[in-house]
């Protein structure tokens, strides 16, 4: 296990910048290993600095001419020293060091004057010294939080975002709720002005709040408003630890302006606490043995998985369990839990299998009740879920109560090896042929479901609007030989990717928004693309037009940061889910069922999403209405993405 | 009946007609006759994956004549396309209803008294009573669905065979 030695002093106070830079680069890599290592850790390798984008253009400064041709580090050093000479070591420089000691590589934000100290430290210190703390500029806090959300699901660790006091956090809070409901770590920061005498005008008073984090306390795992720099360091490490202990979740620290902007007292930065190896809670042996006994003894066991595979290891572990039992796996699609073309993947036969199930194992289920509703009441239900360990009462994202026979409150992924071992021990030799037979039957069933899906996908193949099956298959045709990562939830595309594509890597799918708050995918897909970029993966997203219009400014961030992402707009010209809901109530009332488009459809005028993209510097093409034009358009867009830039295509498609 | 003719918000220009929409309405009547032989239980409901209440019978009913073009207009205006797709292909939200729609008696029964458990998002199919959709309009809808021609088979689509 890698160990990290806590620094006793701020690096600039102790060593020369050049010396520190060399050491910090090595130390940063080791830190990441420490943060992510261990039993439940993400195995995704992380390059030390490469993915932090260089600032494309330094902000104009009075002596800009003198800077031309100088390396960024030298420029930064000179600026840093000037700041230092003016006021000593800024508190927010120390905050930057604490943040990057956590292995955090980026901070995404819309500027806000309550964190101007931190902002300045990011651009004049964090960006210019190693390990770099990269900056992702945004135009809406909902985007910056969602970037963290998507990034964490691919990278397996948090990104930081900073928000302006009050109004900034208010803009970002829905995205925090999505992350909370999706059990995703986000390291959020918000500016705070505690000293009323420092509020220089009416705006500062309007943006001041006594307890800012209260706004999101119902859906963050931890928040704090530290009163000193050492308090900040402790809280930051504590927050990181909470965020990364299953169930994962967002955390928030409010940073006082004085703390950011004043020099470090005495010029000596406080020590940064060690970052622990975080070991997720694991199932107890006897409980696992009992579950194994039930599963092995069942005639028709079913495994349900939702957010089971937190990491690539979780995917492999679920395969081992399913294969040991030769039991069907039904994927609720919260993560990439199980290979889509594995013979035991029986998601397409869920209703049939559940109707006969006698034992159901639910792994990190969000909605166990509805996911297993087709099962007979006599079926035994076993829940293995970390969500039982930590929850709050106000927001009801814990879903409908499910009566279970055994509830094991642990991290499912970390528990799978113990459970699988117990299953293997419980299988008597006499049972093996029956298990093989069950596996063979399920394999045939998987193949039949695949053929049925192909037949269904052919329906309306040449229709306009383009069917979602055609859309998905045209896209797959162009990416299937790439190292692709599909980063949207697929329910709006009738799950065609899961039904027809071949996927077996953890990064190839990451689930949906969590709380289904609109505006998620634009930012989340960008964050995922940032994480995928360093791994040489191609990031693609299929997103609704309604979702896009909540957070269209992500396009500017994508272009500005040159983030390679293919964004396919599934343009059904409506808030389609809501059209259907209004249709339901209109059906009940039996008046004006032909008027449900009012307030739900996005027409008169139609929005030109290609132009929207182009207006922000992104390659945009569309609206594409001819299904035969779709493949070539995807090809053109992919050529842009492979050059390292974002591209958007607008596809006029069926509702689902 | 709705007080005014249903407004076609999604214009035919924006949602172009499916190929094969010119098929004859008479084909639907022939289909019904072939499938039901006259009096029909709601056996057709089985085709849409719904539980069938036993003992519920529908009086013998011939497939009424309908206008496919008006039917397509209605299909879009009253929202059938939302769950079933603009040509009845079906989706996660609702089953396939064309080509080869279920027999007319079952079809109109399903519209008036939707069967089946809530599916996607726990949304249940809304009822289309006579107050919002007359029998004549249902016949038009049916004519539209019956006019929809077959899609190419999956085996002939390269993208579905790679």
mmCIF file with all atom_site columns, N, CA and C in Angstrom, chain A residues 113 193 195-208:
data_model
loop_
_atom_site.group_PDB
_atom_site.id
_atom_site.type_symbol
_atom_site.label_atom_id
_atom_site.label_alt_id
_atom_site.label_comp_id
_atom_site.label_asym_id
_atom_site.label_entity_id
_atom_site.label_seq_id
_atom_site.pdbx_PDB_ins_code
_atom_site.Cartn_x
_atom_site.Cartn_y
_atom_site.Cartn_z
_atom_site.occupancy
_atom_site.B_iso_or_equiv
_atom_site.pdbx_formal_charge
_atom_site.auth_seq_id
_atom_site.auth_comp_id
_atom_site.auth_asym_id
_atom_site.auth_atom_id
_atom_site.pdbx_PDB_model_num
ATOM 1  N N  . UNK A 1 113 ? -17.521 35.928 -6.944 1.00 0.00 ? 113 UNK A N  1
ATOM 2  C CA . UNK A 1 113 ? -16.552 36.688 -6.140 1.00 0.00 ? 113 UNK A CA 1
ATOM 3  C C  . UNK A 1 113 ? -16.375 36.161 -4.725 1.00 0.00 ? 113 UNK A C  1
ATOM 4  N N  . UNK A 1 193 ? -19.020 34.460 2.835  1.00 0.00 ? 193 UNK A N  1
ATOM 5  C CA . UNK A 1 193 ? -18.501 35.693 3.447  1.00 0.00 ? 193 UNK A CA 1
ATOM 6  C C  . UNK A 1 193 ? -19.074 35.806 4.852  1.00 0.00 ? 193 UNK A C  1
ATOM 7  N N  . UNK A 1 195 ? -17.754 37.571 7.422  1.00 0.00 ? 195 UNK A N  1
ATOM 8  C CA . UNK A 1 195 ? -17.546 38.885 8.044  1.00 0.00 ? 195 UNK A CA 1
ATOM 9  C C  . UNK A 1 195 ? -18.405 39.944 7.338  1.00 0.00 ? 195 UNK A C  1
ATOM 10 N N  . UNK A 1 196 ? -19.473 40.357 8.030  1.00 0.00 ? 196 UNK A N  1
ATOM 11 C CA . UNK A 1 196 ? -20.409 41.300 7.413  1.00 0.00 ? 196 UNK A CA 1
ATOM 12 C C  . UNK A 1 196 ? -19.732 42.627 7.065  1.00 0.00 ? 196 UNK A C  1
ATOM 13 N N  . UNK A 1 197 ? -18.700 42.986 7.799  1.00 0.00 ? 197 UNK A N  1
ATOM 14 C CA . UNK A 1 197 ? -18.019 44.259 7.531  1.00 0.00 ? 197 UNK A CA 1
ATOM 15 C C  . UNK A 1 197 ? -17.268 44.252 6.202  1.00 0.00 ? 197 UNK A C  1
ATOM 16 N N  . UNK A 1 198 ? -17.064 43.069 5.665  1.00 0.00 ? 198 UNK A N  1
ATOM 17 C CA . UNK A 1 198 ? -16.339 42.953 4.387  1.00 0.00 ? 198 UNK A CA 1
ATOM 18 C C  . UNK A 1 198 ? -17.284 42.980 3.194  1.00 0.00 ? 198 UNK A C  1
ATOM 19 N N  . UNK A 1 199 ? -18.566 42.986 3.475  1.00 0.00 ? 199 UNK A N  1
ATOM 20 C CA . UNK A 1 199 ? -19.521 43.019 2.364  1.00 0.00 ? 199 UNK A CA 1
ATOM 21 C C  . UNK A 1 199 ? -19.640 44.460 1.888  1.00 0.00 ? 199 UNK A C  1
ATOM 22 N N  . UNK A 1 200 ? -19.115 44.705 0.692  1.00 0.00 ? 200 UNK A N  1
ATOM 23 C CA . UNK A 1 200 ? -18.915 46.089 0.295  1.00 0.00 ? 200 UNK A CA 1
ATOM 24 C C  . UNK A 1 200 ? -20.132 46.738 -0.343 1.00 0.00 ? 200 UNK A C  1
ATOM 25 N N  . UNK A 1 201 ? -21.136 45.986 -0.677 1.00 0.00 ? 201 UNK A N  1
ATOM 26 C CA . UNK A 1 201 ? -22.280 46.628 -1.320 1.00 0.00 ? 201 UNK A CA 1
ATOM 27 C C  . UNK A 1 201 ? -23.510 45.755 -1.270 1.00 0.00 ? 201 UNK A C  1
ATOM 28 N N  . UNK A 1 202 ? -24.524 46.207 -1.977 1.00 0.00 ? 202 UNK A N  1
ATOM 29 C CA . UNK A 1 202 ? -25.803 45.502 -1.885 1.00 0.00 ? 202 UNK A CA 1
ATOM 30 C C  . UNK A 1 202 ? -25.738 44.090 -2.449 1.00 0.00 ? 202 UNK A C  1
ATOM 31 N N  . UNK A 1 203 ? -24.910 43.904 -3.468 1.00 0.00 ? 203 UNK A N  1
ATOM 32 C CA . UNK A 1 203 ? -24.825 42.562 -4.057 1.00 0.00 ? 203 UNK A CA 1
ATOM 33 C C  . UNK A 1 203 ? -24.211 41.579 -3.060 1.00 0.00 ? 203 UNK A C  1
ATOM 34 N N  . UNK A 1 204 ? -23.150 42.027 -2.404 1.00 0.00 ? 204 UNK A N  1
ATOM 35 C CA . UNK A 1 204 ? -22.500 41.138 -1.439 1.00 0.00 ? 204 UNK A CA 1
ATOM 36 C C  . UNK A 1 204 ? -23.452 40.749 -0.311 1.00 0.00 ? 204 UNK A C  1
ATOM 37 N N  . UNK A 1 205 ? -24.297 41.696 0.092  1.00 0.00 ? 205 UNK A N  1
ATOM 38 C CA . UNK A 1 205 ? -25.269 41.350 1.141  1.00 0.00 ? 205 UNK A CA 1
ATOM 39 C C  . UNK A 1 205 ? -26.308 40.370 0.599  1.00 0.00 ? 205 UNK A C  1
ATOM 40 N N  . UNK A 1 206 ? -26.744 40.631 -0.645 1.00 0.00 ? 206 UNK A N  1
ATOM 41 C CA . UNK A 1 206 ? -27.744 39.715 -1.227 1.00 0.00 ? 206 UNK A CA 1
ATOM 42 C C  . UNK A 1 206 ? -27.168 38.318 -1.424 1.00 0.00 ? 206 UNK A C  1
ATOM 43 N N  . UNK A 1 207 ? -25.856 38.231 -1.595 1.00 0.00 ? 207 UNK A N  1
ATOM 44 C CA . UNK A 1 207 ? -25.222 36.938 -1.823 1.00 0.00 ? 207 UNK A CA 1
ATOM 45 C C  . UNK A 1 207 ? -24.652 36.324 -0.549 1.00 0.00 ? 207 UNK A C  1
ATOM 46 N N  . UNK A 1 208 ? -24.923 36.942 0.560  1.00 0.00 ? 208 UNK A N  1
ATOM 47 C CA . UNK A 1 208 ? -24.411 36.415 1.825  1.00 0.00 ? 208 UNK A CA 1
ATOM 48 C C  . UNK A 1 208 ? -25.475 35.536 2.482  1.00 0.00 ? 208 UNK A C  1
#
